[in-house]
Amino acid sequence: MSFRATAVDYVENVSPGSGALPPRAWYASSDAKSLSVNGSWRLRVSATADAEDDSFAEDGYDAGGWAEVAVPGHWVLQGDGAFGSPVYTNHLYPFPVDPPRVPTENPTGDHLKVFDLPEGWPDVSEGGFVLRFDGVESCARVWLNGRDIGEFKGSRVPHEFAVGHLLRPTGNVLAVRVHQWSAGSYLEDQDQWWLPGIFRDVTLLHRPAGSALDFFVHASYDHVAGEGTLRVDSDVDGRVSVPALDIDAETGEAVTVPVQPWTAETPTLYDGELVTEGERIPLRIGFRTVALADGLIKVNGRPILFKGVNRHEWHPETGRALDPETMRADVLLMKRHNINAVRTSHYPPHPAFLDLCDEYGLWVIDECDLETHGFVEQDWRGNPVDDDRWTPALLDRAARMVERDKNHPSVVIWSLGNEAGTGRGLTAMAAWIRDRDDSRLVHYEGDIDCRDTDVYSRMYAFHDEVERIGKGLDGGTRKRRRLPFILCEYAHAMGNGPGGLADYQRIFEAHERLQGAFVWEWIDHGIKHPGLGYAYGGDFGEELHDGNFVCDGLVFPDRRPSPGLVEYKKVIEPVRIEGDGTGRTVRVTNAYDFSDLSHLEFEFSHQVDGFPTGARGLTVGPLAPGESAEITLPAGPEGQGAEVQWTVRALLAKDTPWAPRGHVVAWGQETVAPRAPVTVAASERPVAGERLITLGPGAFDARTGEPKSIGGVDVTGLRLDVWRAPTDNDDGAPWQDDTRYGVLWRTFGLHRMQHRLDYVESGNDALTVRTRVAPAAREAGLRTVYRWTSDGTRLRLTVSVGPDGHWTLPLPRIGIRFGLASSAGHAQWFGGGPGEAYPDTGAAAMLGQWDASIEELQTPYVRPQENGARADVRWAELGGLRIEGDPEFWFSARRWTTEQLDAARHLTDLTPGDTVWVNLDHGLHGIGSQSCGPGPLPRYFLNAEPVEFSFVFSQID
């Protein structure tokens, strides 16, 4: 005798579900009644899909002993672990790959909500009610008042059910059984936390007789005539009015009038209304036309350049359950950092997010809820997108995205999904989308020959390949060679980085075929954790996980901008401000696609030795897109030994919906008069004592030559330093064949260098210490000479380093490290700031005088790593010392050693000690983005070669 439960067969069925209404347009409101069923729900979690019967859905069931959870929400993020834990994998399925089967161990959450209809609602006997679920992961079965109304898959697309015949005025029992794993899970392998639950809104909608079942707003723009054509198709006859345009027309009737077009730079929306017999629906209409013309993506007749980000939905406490304020915060941060585009990786976002993109202005690539990346582990065998049995599910997901989002002007491209291999199912999706909506383009990165797509899209292509593509030298099919190119993912923003952004942007702007790129990604997916700060993969005891690869965003989990976002803002700024090298003229170039510069005002200032001398206005005409002007600068102060820069800023001339007047959009800076050389006359002689050698204000250990104090400031452990706590980009991605320098550095032993003292020489005008610095088990080393001189009040240290033996890899850093007392709690410096910068991440470092506490000098990457270097430093002051560099240097300081930083896995592992450790670096290796993309370009390598650099130390009050 054999037995297999049939009550949950739907979980492993490849169909998209049963009982749901056809997909339709989403809109936020109408004059028809709606009731949010969000809030506190009762929850019972079982270990398997069939552990409980469906009696909980019946009237009178006593769920008083069940837990309470918030909906929208994920049950594993509530209850302090009582309901299970999150699981993070990048692409590996956390269950055996045996489609469409899933494990018997299948966490299942029974959700229960009892609700009444509000006073004044229509009589339920009139029917016409719809229950909508905007997002449930990953499979749900629904009962209302004991009646099974259907089940569905497709976690991040909406599903609606007709329930008018089941409702009653009071005591409605809504029961939802949610399974973590289902056949649908095979389509949702999207490099994110696996988080079951009802994580988007649940809403009851009244649908009066004569209300719109669905409608499609067609609003095109003729850039030659300056006119827009509006036609609203509706399943129910009605009228469309747009008062500002004097439009009053029947549904289905096309009306052409002069309009201001919608673009991401000028998001003009016209308020309208669709009126049917039973409903009035507000419309926000943006006129724009998207076309593939002359081999380019054009909007309103002009090619556009995407300066974009990939955006997973995330909140560190609620996961993918986002509130309106969080979504708005994302959009405002993007706009304030010059970002103009979003790829909704890798699923349609909450629909309210697209409303915000319409309102504030962002180009959107709207991506289907589809990724089957885990099948790459078996060379794509069994991949659902090439299996006809799964095609209905794929088409259902495509339809639910397109129908829901078709009325958003911000959506300019539909994306079939991500990293799902290739197959017939994708071809069917592309054909359906084109048939339903020919007003947008179709994207899919995995379609390398562009059989089904309108855009040649790639991920993480190296700079040189991107340039070849821009020049048309990439080969490929004839169709592909004639299509525009984008990097749908690049510049992997994991940890410290990404590096190389400015180098990419120069290539994009040099070749018309290259239409921009999308940084991976927007936010670190750290989960707030009481003991770890932010948790990542493995912190919940997952059997299989991908560590902190889930923390790869331009903003930290709490949405504070990372240095990477500040760098990106500078690199993609829409106004270029460049000097001619004379200090007398600046070239201003409008890099917008559509806007002139009339919305900006320009501010000019000089600074002397880092001190601004006062800002004044600078007249720049309303340059059209692509135009440049040479502007003569006001005369500035003479150098006379001081260093002088000019700075020009482009500021918002008035308040906008996304930033106030005075917000800095772009800036440029140039040095007019360089600083005078740092000189210290070697006029003092070393004086040897029994234990100490004194030289000017310095006291040195007589045996080792190591400085003990400078003036009244104690100094400890000063020596050559070549190690840094490897960044995520240093360590690289495990699957990459390219050289992963963080791994090689550690293998070579650069994290455990030994310092051999050769001799200490006290001469007539200098104290010289010769050493050799090398790792155990290696013949290669660095011969290092420290030469100290003094003029009586200052000490000059000249460090000469020469490689010894056979070096085959670059160095992480080269400079000196020493310790100061913990009371050295604050630093001031003249150099790049205010934030960190490295050789290939320094575009946003503005020269000036800056100050910060030691704590503020740290960058709180979720996984601790090298951070906090300030670039192009002329001098720094902390702990009673002034340090001047010859040449300029990188400066960093922290309350723990590099070794402690290297050993830490979370910020909570770092405990401040009684020493502030200071690094003064002559050189640093570049950053790159090799945690998934390319490493640093060769020009940013710190090769092991002879170098000499100096620092001048003096005591300050």
Coordinates of N, CA and C in Angstrom, one line a residue, residues 426-538:
L426 N 11.4 32.0 -22.3 CA 11.8 33.4 -22.4 C 11.3 34.0 -23.7
T427 N 11.5 33.2 -24.8 CA 11.0 33.7 -26.1 C 9.5 33.9 -26.1
A428 N 8.8 33.0 -25.4 CA 7.3 33.2 -25.3 C 7.0 34.4 -24.5
M429 N 7.7 34.7 -23.4 CA 7.5 35.9 -22.6 C 7.7 37.1 -23.5
A430 N 8.8 37.2 -24.2 CA 9.1 38.4 -25.0 C 8.0 38.6 -26.0
A431 N 7.6 37.5 -26.7 CA 6.6 37.7 -27.7 C 5.3 38.2 -27.1
W432 N 4.9 37.6 -25.9 CA 3.6 38.1 -25.3 C 3.7 39.6 -24.9
I433 N 4.9 40.0 -24.3 CA 5.0 41.4 -23.9 C 4.9 42.3 -25.1
R434 N 5.6 42.0 -26.2 CA 5.6 42.8 -27.4 C 4.2 42.9 -27.9
D435 N 3.5 41.8 -27.9 CA 2.1 41.9 -28.4 C 1.2 42.7 -27.5
R436 N 1.4 42.7 -26.2 CA 0.6 43.5 -25.3 C 1.0 44.9 -25.3
D437 N 2.3 45.2 -25.3 CA 2.8 46.6 -25.2 C 4.0 46.8 -26.1
D438 N 3.7 47.4 -27.2 CA 4.8 47.7 -28.1 C 5.4 49.1 -27.9
S439 N 5.1 49.7 -26.8 CA 5.6 51.1 -26.6 C 6.8 51.1 -25.7
R440 N 7.3 50.0 -25.3 CA 8.6 49.9 -24.5 C 9.5 48.8 -25.2
L441 N 10.7 48.8 -24.7 CA 11.7 47.9 -25.2 C 11.7 46.7 -24.2
V442 N 12.4 45.6 -24.7 CA 12.5 44.4 -23.9 C 14.0 44.1 -23.7
H443 N 14.2 43.7 -22.4 CA 15.6 43.5 -21.9 C 15.7 42.1 -21.3
Y444 N 16.9 41.4 -21.5 CA 17.2 40.2 -20.8 C 18.7 40.0 -21.0
E445 N 19.5 40.1 -19.9 CA 20.9 40.0 -19.9 C 21.4 38.7 -20.5
G446 N 20.7 37.6 -20.2 CA 21.2 36.3 -20.6 C 21.1 36.0 -22.0
D447 N 20.4 36.8 -22.8 CA 20.2 36.6 -24.2 C 21.4 37.2 -25.0
I448 N 22.5 36.5 -25.0 CA 23.7 37.0 -25.4 C 23.7 37.3 -26.9
D449 N 22.8 36.6 -27.7 CA 22.7 36.9 -29.1 C 21.6 37.9 -29.4
C450 N 20.9 38.3 -28.4 CA 19.8 39.3 -28.6 C 18.7 38.8 -29.5
R451 N 18.4 37.5 -29.4 CA 17.3 36.9 -30.2 C 16.0 37.5 -29.8
D452 N 15.8 37.7 -28.5 CA 14.5 38.1 -28.0 C 14.5 39.5 -27.5
T453 N 15.6 40.2 -27.4 CA 15.7 41.5 -26.7 C 16.0 42.6 -27.7
D454 N 15.8 43.8 -27.2 CA 16.1 45.1 -27.9 C 17.4 45.8 -27.5
V455 N 18.1 45.2 -26.5 CA 19.2 45.8 -25.9 C 20.3 44.8 -25.7
Y456 N 21.5 45.1 -26.1 CA 22.6 44.2 -25.7 C 23.1 44.5 -24.3
S457 N 22.9 43.5 -23.4 CA 23.1 43.8 -22.0 C 24.1 42.8 -21.4
R458 N 25.0 43.3 -20.6 CA 26.0 42.4 -20.0 C 26.1 42.7 -18.5
M459 N 26.8 41.9 -17.8 CA 27.2 42.1 -16.4 C 28.7 42.1 -16.3
Y460 N 29.2 43.1 -15.5 CA 30.6 43.1 -15.0 C 31.7 42.9 -16.2
A461 N 31.3 43.4 -17.4 CA 32.4 43.4 -18.4 C 33.5 44.4 -18.0
F462 N 34.7 44.0 -18.3 CA 35.9 44.8 -17.9 C 35.9 46.0 -18.8
H463 N 36.7 47.0 -18.3 CA 36.7 48.3 -19.0 C 37.1 48.2 -20.4
D464 N 38.2 47.4 -20.7 CA 38.7 47.3 -22.1 C 37.6 46.6 -23.0
E465 N 36.9 45.7 -22.5 CA 35.8 45.1 -23.3 C 34.7 46.1 -23.6
V466 N 34.3 46.8 -22.6 CA 33.3 47.8 -22.8 C 33.7 48.8 -23.8
E467 N 35.0 49.2 -23.8 CA 35.4 50.2 -24.8 C 35.4 49.5 -26.2
R468 N 35.8 48.3 -26.3 CA 35.7 47.6 -27.6 C 34.2 47.6 -28.1
I469 N 33.3 47.3 -27.2 CA 31.9 47.3 -27.6 C 31.5 48.7 -28.0
G470 N 31.9 49.7 -27.3 CA 31.5 51.0 -27.7 C 32.0 51.4 -29.1
K471 N 33.2 50.8 -29.5 CA 33.7 51.1 -30.8 C 33.2 50.1 -31.9
G472 N 32.3 49.2 -31.5 CA 31.7 48.3 -32.4 C 32.6 47.2 -32.8
L473 N 33.6 46.8 -32.0 CA 34.6 45.8 -32.3 C 34.4 44.5 -31.5
D474 N 33.1 44.3 -31.0 CA 32.9 43.2 -30.2 C 32.4 42.0 -30.9
G475 N 32.1 42.0 -32.1 CA 31.6 40.9 -32.9 C 30.2 40.5 -32.5
G476 N 29.9 39.2 -32.5 CA 28.5 38.8 -32.2 C 27.7 38.8 -33.4
T477 N 26.4 38.5 -33.2 CA 25.4 38.4 -34.3 C 25.2 39.8 -35.0
R478 N 24.8 39.8 -36.2 CA 24.5 41.0 -36.9 C 23.5 41.9 -36.1
K479 N 22.5 41.2 -35.5 CA 21.5 42.0 -34.8 C 22.1 42.6 -33.6
R480 N 22.9 41.9 -32.8 CA 23.5 42.4 -31.6 C 24.4 43.6 -31.9
R481 N 25.2 43.5 -33.0 CA 26.1 44.6 -33.3 C 25.4 45.9 -33.6
R482 N 24.1 45.8 -33.9 CA 23.3 47.0 -34.3 C 22.5 47.5 -33.1
L483 N 22.7 46.9 -31.9 CA 21.9 47.3 -30.7 C 22.7 48.1 -29.8
P484 N 22.0 49.0 -29.0 CA 22.6 49.7 -27.9 C 23.1 48.7 -26.8
F485 N 24.1 49.2 -26.1 CA 24.7 48.4 -25.0 C 24.5 49.0 -23.7
I486 N 24.2 48.2 -22.7 CA 24.2 48.7 -21.3 C 24.8 47.6 -20.4
L487 N 25.4 48.0 -19.3 CA 25.8 47.1 -18.3 C 24.7 47.1 -17.2
C488 N 23.9 46.0 -17.3 CA 22.7 46.0 -16.3 C 23.2 45.7 -14.9
E489 N 24.5 45.2 -14.7 CA 25.1 45.2 -13.5 C 26.6 45.5 -13.7
Y490 N 27.2 46.3 -12.8 CA 28.6 46.6 -12.9 C 29.0 47.2 -11.5
A491 N 30.3 47.4 -11.3 CA 30.7 48.1 -10.1 C 30.1 47.5 -8.9
H492 N 30.5 46.3 -8.5 CA 29.9 45.6 -7.4 C 30.3 46.3 -6.1
A493 N 29.2 46.9 -5.5 CA 29.4 47.8 -4.3 C 29.5 47.0 -3.0
M494 N 30.3 46.0 -2.9 CA 30.4 45.2 -1.7 C 31.6 45.7 -0.9
G495 N 31.3 46.1 0.4 CA 32.4 46.6 1.2 C 33.0 47.8 0.7
N496 N 34.3 48.0 0.9 CA 35.1 49.1 0.4 C 35.1 49.2 -1.1
G497 N 34.5 50.2 -1.7 CA 34.4 50.3 -3.1 C 33.0 50.8 -3.5
P498 N 32.7 50.6 -4.8 CA 33.5 50.0 -5.9 C 34.5 51.0 -6.5
G499 N 35.6 50.4 -7.0 CA 36.6 51.2 -7.6 C 36.4 51.2 -9.1
G500 N 37.0 52.2 -9.8 CA 37.0 52.2 -11.2 C 35.8 52.9 -11.8
L501 N 34.9 53.5 -11.0 CA 33.7 54.1 -11.6 C 34.0 55.2 -12.6
A502 N 35.0 56.1 -12.2 CA 35.3 57.2 -13.1 C 35.8 56.7 -14.4
D503 N 36.6 55.6 -14.4 CA 37.2 55.1 -15.6 C 36.0 54.5 -16.5
Y504 N 35.1 53.8 -15.9 CA 33.9 53.4 -16.7 C 33.2 54.6 -17.3
Q505 N 32.9 55.6 -16.5 CA 32.1 56.7 -17.0 C 32.7 57.4 -18.1
R506 N 34.1 57.5 -18.1 CA 34.7 58.2 -19.3 C 34.5 57.4 -20.5
I507 N 34.5 56.0 -20.4 CA 34.2 55.2 -21.6 C 32.8 55.4 -22.1
F508 N 31.8 55.3 -21.1 CA 30.4 55.5 -21.5 C 30.2 56.8 -22.3
E509 N 30.8 57.9 -21.8 CA 30.5 59.2 -22.4 C 31.3 59.4 -23.7
A510 N 32.2 58.5 -24.0 CA 33.0 58.6 -25.2 C 32.4 57.9 -26.4
H511 N 31.4 57.0 -26.2 CA 30.9 56.2 -27.2 C 29.4 56.2 -27.2
E512 N 28.7 56.6 -28.2 CA 27.3 56.8 -28.2 C 26.5 55.5 -28.0
R513 N 27.1 54.4 -28.5 CA 26.4 53.1 -28.4 C 26.3 52.6 -26.9
L514 N 27.2 53.1 -26.1 CA 27.2 52.7 -24.7 C 26.2 53.6 -23.9
Q515 N 25.1 53.1 -23.5 CA 24.0 53.9 -22.9 C 23.9 53.7 -21.4
G516 N 25.1 53.5 -20.8 CA 25.1 53.5 -19.3 C 25.1 52.2 -18.6
A517 N 24.8 52.3 -17.3 CA 25.0 51.1 -16.5 C 24.3 51.2 -15.2
F518 N 24.2 50.1 -14.4 CA 23.5 50.0 -13.2 C 24.4 49.4 -12.1
V519 N 24.8 50.1 -11.1 CA 25.6 49.6 -10.1 C 24.9 48.5 -9.3
W520 N 25.6 47.4 -9.0 CA 25.1 46.4 -8.1 C 25.6 46.7 -6.7
E521 N 24.8 47.0 -5.8 CA 23.4 47.3 -5.9 C 23.1 48.5 -4.9
W522 N 21.8 48.7 -4.5 CA 21.5 49.9 -3.8 C 21.8 49.7 -2.3
I523 N 21.5 48.6 -1.7 CA 21.5 48.6 -0.2 C 22.1 47.3 0.3
D524 N 22.9 47.4 1.4 CA 23.4 46.2 2.1 C 22.2 45.5 2.8
H525 N 22.0 44.2 2.6 CA 20.9 43.5 3.2 C 21.3 42.9 4.5
G526 N 21.9 43.7 5.4 CA 22.1 43.3 6.7 C 20.8 43.3 7.5
I527 N 20.7 42.3 8.4 CA 19.5 42.1 9.3 C 20.0 42.6 10.7
K528 N 19.2 43.6 11.2 CA 19.5 44.1 12.5 C 19.6 43.0 13.5
H529 N 20.6 42.9 14.3 CA 20.9 41.8 15.2 C 21.4 42.4 16.6
P530 N 20.8 42.0 17.7 CA 21.2 42.6 19.0 C 22.7 42.3 19.3
G531 N 23.3 41.2 18.9 CA 24.6 40.9 19.3 C 25.7 41.1 18.2
L532 N 25.2 41.3 17.0 CA 26.2 41.4 15.9 C 26.1 42.7 15.1
G533 N 25.2 43.6 15.5 CA 25.0 44.8 14.7 C 24.1 44.5 13.6
Y534 N 24.7 44.0 12.5 CA 23.9 43.6 11.4 C 24.4 42.2 11.0
A535 N 23.5 41.3 10.8 CA 23.8 39.9 10.5 C 23.8 39.7 9.0
Y536 N 24.6 38.7 8.6 CA 24.6 38.3 7.2 C 24.6 36.8 7.1
G537 N 24.8 36.3 5.9 CA 24.7 34.9 5.6 C 25.6 34.1 6.6
G538 N 25.0 33.0 7.2 CA 25.7 32.2 8.1 C 25.5 32.6 9.6

